[in-house]
PDB file of C-alpha atoms in Angstrom:
ATOM      1  CA  MET A  15     -18.162   7.682  -9.379  1.00 75.00           C
ATOM      2  CA  LEU A  16     -21.041   5.326 -10.651  1.00 88.00           C
ATOM      3  CA  ILE A  17     -20.108   2.677  -8.267  1.00 88.00           C
ATOM      4  CA  GLU A  18     -20.670   4.982  -5.015  1.00 88.00           C
ATOM      5  CA  PHE A  19     -24.042   5.835  -7.014  1.00 90.00           C
ATOM      6  CA  ILE A  20     -24.616   2.504  -6.964  1.00 94.00           C
ATOM      7  CA  ALA A  21     -23.037   1.534  -3.466  1.00 93.00           C
ATOM      8  CA  ALA A  22     -25.240   4.560  -2.104  1.00 93.00           C
ATOM      9  CA  PHE A  23     -28.310   3.365  -3.179  1.00 94.00           C
ATOM     10  CA  ALA A  24     -27.794   0.127  -2.132  1.00 96.00           C
ATOM     11  CA  ALA A  25     -27.161   1.602   1.188  1.00 96.00           C
ATOM     12  CA  ALA A  26     -30.272   3.151   1.312  1.00 95.00           C
ATOM     13  CA  ALA A  27     -31.895  -0.201   0.278  1.00 96.00           C
ATOM     14  CA  VAL A  28     -30.341  -1.752   3.965  1.00 96.00           C
ATOM     15  CA  GLY A  29     -31.216   1.017   5.778  1.00 95.00           C
ATOM     16  CA  ALA A  30     -35.003   0.487   4.719  1.00 95.00           C
ATOM     17  CA  GLY A  31     -34.728  -2.929   4.817  1.00 95.00           C
ATOM     18  CA  ILE A  32     -33.718  -2.662   8.267  1.00 94.00           C
ATOM     19  CA  ALA A  33     -36.738  -0.548   8.694  1.00 93.00           C
ATOM     20  CA  MET A  34     -38.922  -2.831   7.360  1.00 94.00           C
ATOM     21  CA  LEU A  35     -37.770  -6.021   9.728  1.00 93.00           C
ATOM     22  CA  VAL A  36     -37.735  -4.170  12.248  1.00 92.00           C
ATOM     23  CA  ARG A  37     -41.333  -3.199  11.774  1.00 92.00           C
ATOM     24  CA  MET A  38     -41.979  -6.569  11.192  1.00 92.00           C
ATOM     25  CA  VAL A  39     -40.403  -7.695  14.270  1.00 93.00           C
ATOM     26  CA  THR A  40     -42.272  -5.250  16.722  1.00 90.00           C
ATOM     27  CA  LYS A  41     -45.490  -5.802  14.419  1.00 90.00           C
ATOM     28  CA  GLY A  42     -46.221  -2.292  13.557  1.00 84.00           C
ATOM     29  CA  ALA A  43     -44.650  -0.878  16.114  1.00 90.00           C
ATOM     30  CA  LEU A  44     -42.242   1.497  14.305  1.00 88.00           C
ATOM     31  CA  PRO A  45     -44.373   4.315  11.907  1.00 92.00           C
ATOM     32  CA  ARG A  46     -44.065   3.325   8.344  1.00 91.00           C
ATOM     33  CA  VAL A  47     -42.728   6.990   7.466  1.00 93.00           C
ATOM     34  CA  MET A  48     -39.086   5.461   9.366  1.00 93.00           C
ATOM     35  CA  VAL A  49     -38.758   3.504   6.313  1.00 94.00           C
ATOM     36  CA  PRO A  50     -37.849   6.362   3.907  1.00 94.00           C
ATOM     37  CA  ILE A  51     -35.811   7.701   6.866  1.00 95.00           C
ATOM     38  CA  PHE A  52     -33.430   4.579   7.513  1.00 95.00           C
ATOM     39  CA  ALA A  53     -33.374   4.803   3.210  1.00 96.00           C
ATOM     40  CA  ALA A  54     -31.901   8.390   3.910  1.00 96.00           C
ATOM     41  CA  VAL A  55     -29.661   7.319   6.432  1.00 96.00           C
ATOM     42  CA  GLY A  56     -28.060   4.636   5.313  1.00 96.00           C
ATOM     43  CA  MET A  57     -27.521   7.008   1.693  1.00 95.00           C
ATOM     44  CA  PHE A  58     -25.821   9.784   4.039  1.00 93.00           C
ATOM     45  CA  GLY A  59     -24.229   7.644   5.809  1.00 94.00           C
ATOM     46  CA  PHE A  60     -22.213   5.829   3.167  1.00 95.00           C
ATOM     47  CA  THR A  61     -21.653   8.992   1.417  1.00 91.00           C
ATOM     48  CA  ILE A  62     -20.525  10.826   4.365  1.00 90.00           C
ATOM     49  CA  TRP A  63     -18.260   7.143   4.944  1.00 93.00           C
ATOM     50  CA  GLY A  64     -17.402   7.817   1.680  1.00 92.00           C
ATOM     51  CA  GLU A  65     -15.333  11.164   1.705  1.00 91.00           C
ATOM     52  CA  TYR A  66     -14.349  10.958   4.969  1.00 93.00           C
ATOM     53  CA  SER A  67     -12.712   8.031   4.321  1.00 94.00           C
ATOM     54  CA  TRP A  68     -11.209   8.511   0.403  1.00 94.00           C
ATOM     55  CA  PHE A  69      -7.666   9.927   2.156  1.00 96.00           C
ATOM     56  CA  SER A  70      -7.047   7.271   4.166  1.00 96.00           C
ATOM     57  CA  ARG A  71      -7.856   4.448   1.477  1.00 95.00           C
ATOM     58  CA  THR A  72      -6.009   6.360  -1.321  1.00 95.00           C
ATOM     59  CA  ALA A  73      -2.854   6.519   0.347  1.00 96.00           C
ATOM     60  CA  ASP A  74      -2.538   3.462   1.841  1.00 95.00           C
ATOM     61  CA  ALA A  75      -3.003   2.449  -1.931  1.00 95.00           C
ATOM     62  CA  LEU A  76      -0.022   3.908  -3.201  1.00 95.00           C
ATOM     63  CA  PRO A  77       2.684   2.544  -4.396  1.00 94.00           C
ATOM     64  CA  GLU A  78       6.432   2.095  -2.077  1.00 94.00           C
ATOM     65  CA  GLY A  79       7.753   5.187  -2.365  1.00 92.00           C
ATOM     66  CA  VAL A  80       5.255   7.130  -3.403  1.00 94.00           C
ATOM     67  CA  VAL A  81       5.419   9.717  -0.362  1.00 95.00           C
ATOM     68  CA  VAL A  82       2.724  12.162   0.628  1.00 96.00           C
ATOM     69  CA  VAL A  83       4.011  15.606   0.912  1.00 95.00           C
ATOM     70  CA  GLN A  84       0.409  17.767   1.308  1.00 95.00           C
ATOM     71  CA  THR A  85      -2.861  17.423   2.352  1.00 95.00           C
ATOM     72  CA  TYR A  86      -6.250  19.817   1.986  1.00 94.00           C
ATOM     73  CA  ALA A  87      -8.932  19.809   4.089  1.00 93.00           C
ATOM     74  CA  GLU A  88     -11.451  22.792   2.960  1.00 88.00           C
ATOM     75  CA  PRO A  89     -14.624  23.186   4.277  1.00 90.00           C
ATOM     76  CA  SER A  90     -17.924  23.431   1.617  1.00 87.00           C
ATOM     77  CA  SER A  91     -21.319  25.224   1.745  1.00 88.00           C
ATOM     78  CA  PHE A  92     -22.701  21.991   0.691  1.00 87.00           C
ATOM     79  CA  ARG A  93     -21.900  20.281   3.238  1.00 85.00           C
ATOM     80  CA  PRO A  94     -22.545  21.824   5.927  1.00 87.00           C
ATOM     81  CA  TRP A  95     -21.011  19.387   8.501  1.00 84.00           C
ATOM     82  CA  THR A  96     -17.599  20.029   6.623  1.00 89.00           C
ATOM     83  CA  HIS A  97     -17.298  23.243   8.658  1.00 91.00           C
ATOM     84  CA  LEU A  98     -17.615  21.707  11.680  1.00 91.00           C
ATOM     85  CA  THR A  99     -14.680  18.666  10.751  1.00 92.00           C
ATOM     86  CA  PRO A 100     -13.416  19.345   7.264  1.00 93.00           C
ATOM     87  CA  PHE A 101     -12.717  16.310   5.056  1.00 92.00           C
ATOM     88  CA  VAL A 102      -9.361  15.924   2.829  1.00 94.00           C
ATOM     89  CA  SER A 103     -10.399  16.513  -0.649  1.00 93.00           C
ATOM     90  CA  ARG A 104      -6.874  16.254  -1.804  1.00 95.00           C
ATOM     91  CA  PHE A 105      -3.258  15.867  -1.576  1.00 97.00           C
ATOM     92  CA  MET A 106      -0.231  16.161  -3.794  1.00 96.00           C
ATOM     93  CA  ALA A 107       2.457  13.276  -3.144  1.00 96.00           C
ATOM     94  CA  VAL A 108       6.308  12.736  -4.874  1.00 95.00           C
ATOM     95  CA  ASP A 109       7.077   9.539  -6.511  1.00 93.00           C
ATOM     96  CA  GLN A 110      10.887   9.040  -4.896  1.00 92.00           C
ATOM     97  CA  THR A 111      11.608   6.268  -7.253  1.00 91.00           C
ATOM     98  CA  ALA A 112      11.234   8.733 -10.352  1.00 90.00           C
ATOM     99  CA  ILE A 113      13.279  11.181  -8.860  1.00 92.00           C
ATOM    100  CA  ARG A 114      16.369  12.295 -11.425  1.00 89.00           C
ATOM    101  CA  ALA A 115      19.429  14.290 -10.837  1.00 87.00           C
ATOM    102  CA  ASN A 116      22.088  15.504 -13.528  1.00 81.00           C
ATOM    103  CA  ALA A 117      25.579  14.876 -12.251  1.00 80.00           C
ATOM    104  CA  ASP A 118      26.617  18.356 -13.888  1.00 80.00           C
ATOM    105  CA  VAL A 119      24.234  20.502 -12.007  1.00 82.00           C
ATOM    106  CA  PRO A 120      24.363  18.984  -7.583  1.00 83.00           C
ATOM    107  CA  GLY A 121      21.847  19.784  -5.904  1.00 85.00           C
ATOM    108  CA  GLN A 122      18.985  19.348  -8.349  1.00 88.00           C
ATOM    109  CA  ARG A 123      16.298  17.067  -8.668  1.00 91.00           C
ATOM    110  CA  LEU A 124      14.122  16.955 -11.599  1.00 90.00           C
ATOM    111  CA  VAL A 125      10.475  15.067  -9.999  1.00 92.00           C
ATOM    112  CA  GLU A 126       7.287  14.114 -10.491  1.00 91.00           C
ATOM    113  CA  LEU A 127       4.606  15.522  -8.502  1.00 93.00           C
ATOM    114  CA  LEU A 128       0.815  13.545  -8.460  1.00 95.00           C
ATOM    115  CA  LEU A 129      -1.739  15.772  -7.358  1.00 96.00           C
ATOM    116  CA  PHE A 130      -4.527  13.637  -6.385  1.00 96.00           C
ATOM    117  CA  THR A 131      -8.149  15.080  -6.088  1.00 95.00           C
ATOM    118  CA  HIS A 132     -11.044  13.504  -4.911  1.00 91.00           C
ATOM    119  CA  ARG A 133     -13.648  11.882  -7.663  1.00 88.00           C
ATOM    120  CA  ALA A 134     -11.363  13.036 -10.416  1.00 91.00           C
ATOM    121  CA  PRO A 135      -8.219  11.443 -12.003  1.00 93.00           C
ATOM    122  CA  ALA A 136      -5.122  11.954 -10.032  1.00 93.00           C
ATOM    123  CA  THR A 137      -2.900  14.135 -12.765  1.00 94.00           C
ATOM    124  CA  LYS A 138       1.415  13.970 -13.080  1.00 93.00           C
ATOM    125  CA  LEU A 139       3.030  17.721 -12.119  1.00 91.00           C
ATOM    126  CA  PRO A 140       6.690  17.971 -13.726  1.00 90.00           C
ATOM    127  CA  MET A 141       8.556  20.040 -11.195  1.00 91.00           C
ATOM    128  CA  LEU A 142      12.299  20.881 -11.420  1.00 91.00           C
ATOM    129  CA  ILE A 143      13.731  21.429  -7.271  1.00 91.00           C
ATOM    130  CA  ASP A 144      16.592  22.909  -6.525  1.00 89.00           C
ATOM    131  CA  CYS A 145      17.838  21.177  -3.602  1.00 88.00           C
ATOM    132  CA  ALA A 146      20.858  24.295  -2.733  1.00 86.00           C
ATOM    133  CA  ALA A 147      18.727  27.280  -2.985  1.00 87.00           C
ATOM    134  CA  GLY A 148      15.381  25.754  -1.467  1.00 89.00           C
ATOM    135  CA  ARG A 149      13.164  26.724  -4.441  1.00 90.00           C
ATOM    136  CA  ARG A 150      10.769  24.301  -6.948  1.00 90.00           C
ATOM    137  CA  ALA A 151       9.726  25.877 -10.913  1.00 88.00           C
ATOM    138  CA  ASP A 152       7.300  24.184 -12.760  1.00 86.00           C
ATOM    139  CA  ILE A 153       8.607  22.376 -15.794  1.00 84.00           C
ATOM    140  CA  ALA A 154       6.714  24.818 -18.858  1.00 78.00           C
ATOM    141  CA  ASP A 155       6.991  25.287 -22.492  1.00 74.00           C
ATOM    142  CA  GLY A 156       9.446  27.780 -23.020  1.00 73.00           C
ATOM    143  CA  MET A 157      11.753  26.453 -20.341  1.00 77.00           C
ATOM    144  CA  VAL A 158      15.435  25.524 -22.180  1.00 79.00           C
ATOM    145  CA  PHE A 159      18.114  23.438 -20.898  1.00 78.00           C
ATOM    146  CA  ASP A 160      21.580  23.838 -21.818  1.00 77.00           C
ATOM    147  CA  ALA A 161      24.307  21.161 -23.002  1.00 76.00           C
ATOM    148  CA  ALA A 162      25.451  20.891 -18.764  1.00 74.00           C
ATOM    149  CA  GLY A 163      21.822  20.586 -18.074  1.00 74.00           C
ATOM    150  CA  ASN A 164      21.309  24.592 -16.353  1.00 77.00           C
ATOM    151  CA  VAL A 165      18.117  25.629 -16.808  1.00 81.00           C
ATOM    152  CA  THR A 166      16.935  28.504 -18.377  1.00 78.00           C
ATOM    153  CA  ASN A 167      14.037  30.184 -18.161  1.00 80.00           C
ATOM    154  CA  ALA A 168      12.862  28.930 -15.286  1.00 80.00           C
ATOM    155  CA  ASP A 169       9.580  30.711 -12.968  1.00 83.00           C
ATOM    156  CA  TRP A 170      11.336  29.975  -9.535  1.00 86.00           C
ATOM    157  CA  THR A 171       9.192  30.055  -6.201  1.00 89.00           C
ATOM    158  CA  ASP A 172      11.137  30.426  -3.193  1.00 91.00           C
ATOM    159  CA  VAL A 173      10.424  26.938  -0.966  1.00 90.00           C
ATOM    160  CA  PRO A 174      10.914  27.365   2.979  1.00 90.00           C
ATOM    161  CA  ALA A 175      13.588  24.858   4.569  1.00 83.00           C
ATOM    162  CA  GLY A 176      10.615  22.676   6.086  1.00 87.00           C
ATOM    163  CA  ASP A 177       8.627  22.469   3.368  1.00 90.00           C
ATOM    164  CA  PRO A 178       7.363  18.196   3.285  1.00 93.00           C
ATOM    165  CA  LEU A 179       7.926  18.551  -0.729  1.00 91.00           C
ATOM    166  CA  LEU A 180      11.564  19.687  -0.262  1.00 91.00           C
ATOM    167  CA  GLN A 181      12.287  16.816   2.200  1.00 91.00           C
ATOM    168  CA  ALA A 182      10.333  14.174  -0.025  1.00 91.00           C
ATOM    169  CA  THR A 183      12.477  15.597  -2.598  1.00 91.00           C
ATOM    170  CA  CYS A 184      15.755  16.501  -1.370  1.00 87.00           C
ATOM    171  CA  SER A 185      16.128  13.981   1.036  1.00 79.00           C
TER     172      SER A 185
END
């Protein structure tokens, strides 16, 4: 975030520099008040670009085998332009290379769901997916696996058949 802060000030300096250059070339035809306006446009332009390009830059940087399964684009009252075009502020991904299966419990997979949020560190959420029954359960305290690998005390949630999480994990 510090780098974004520094880059926003650099964009403001570039905007102000452009305005001063235009004033110099036109011998003062551009009003002096335009210098801070150009600086503000540079700063806000960089900030808005950073918000709208965050998802694509982050998703493109994911390693091979990590698949985005859901995105969330929500408007914000603090950013009025997001009511017209919301930007992706968080998303979920599945690391398909880390999916684990137990031969004794066919149809169930243990997966790490990666949760990404703009301006926050990524978090991992271990999850149990029952491909055969179309349901999922968060791995939580109190969940017990018996000797055969069957889970007890799981809080299962039904998942629709076309859910991207289910497809990415079970295919």
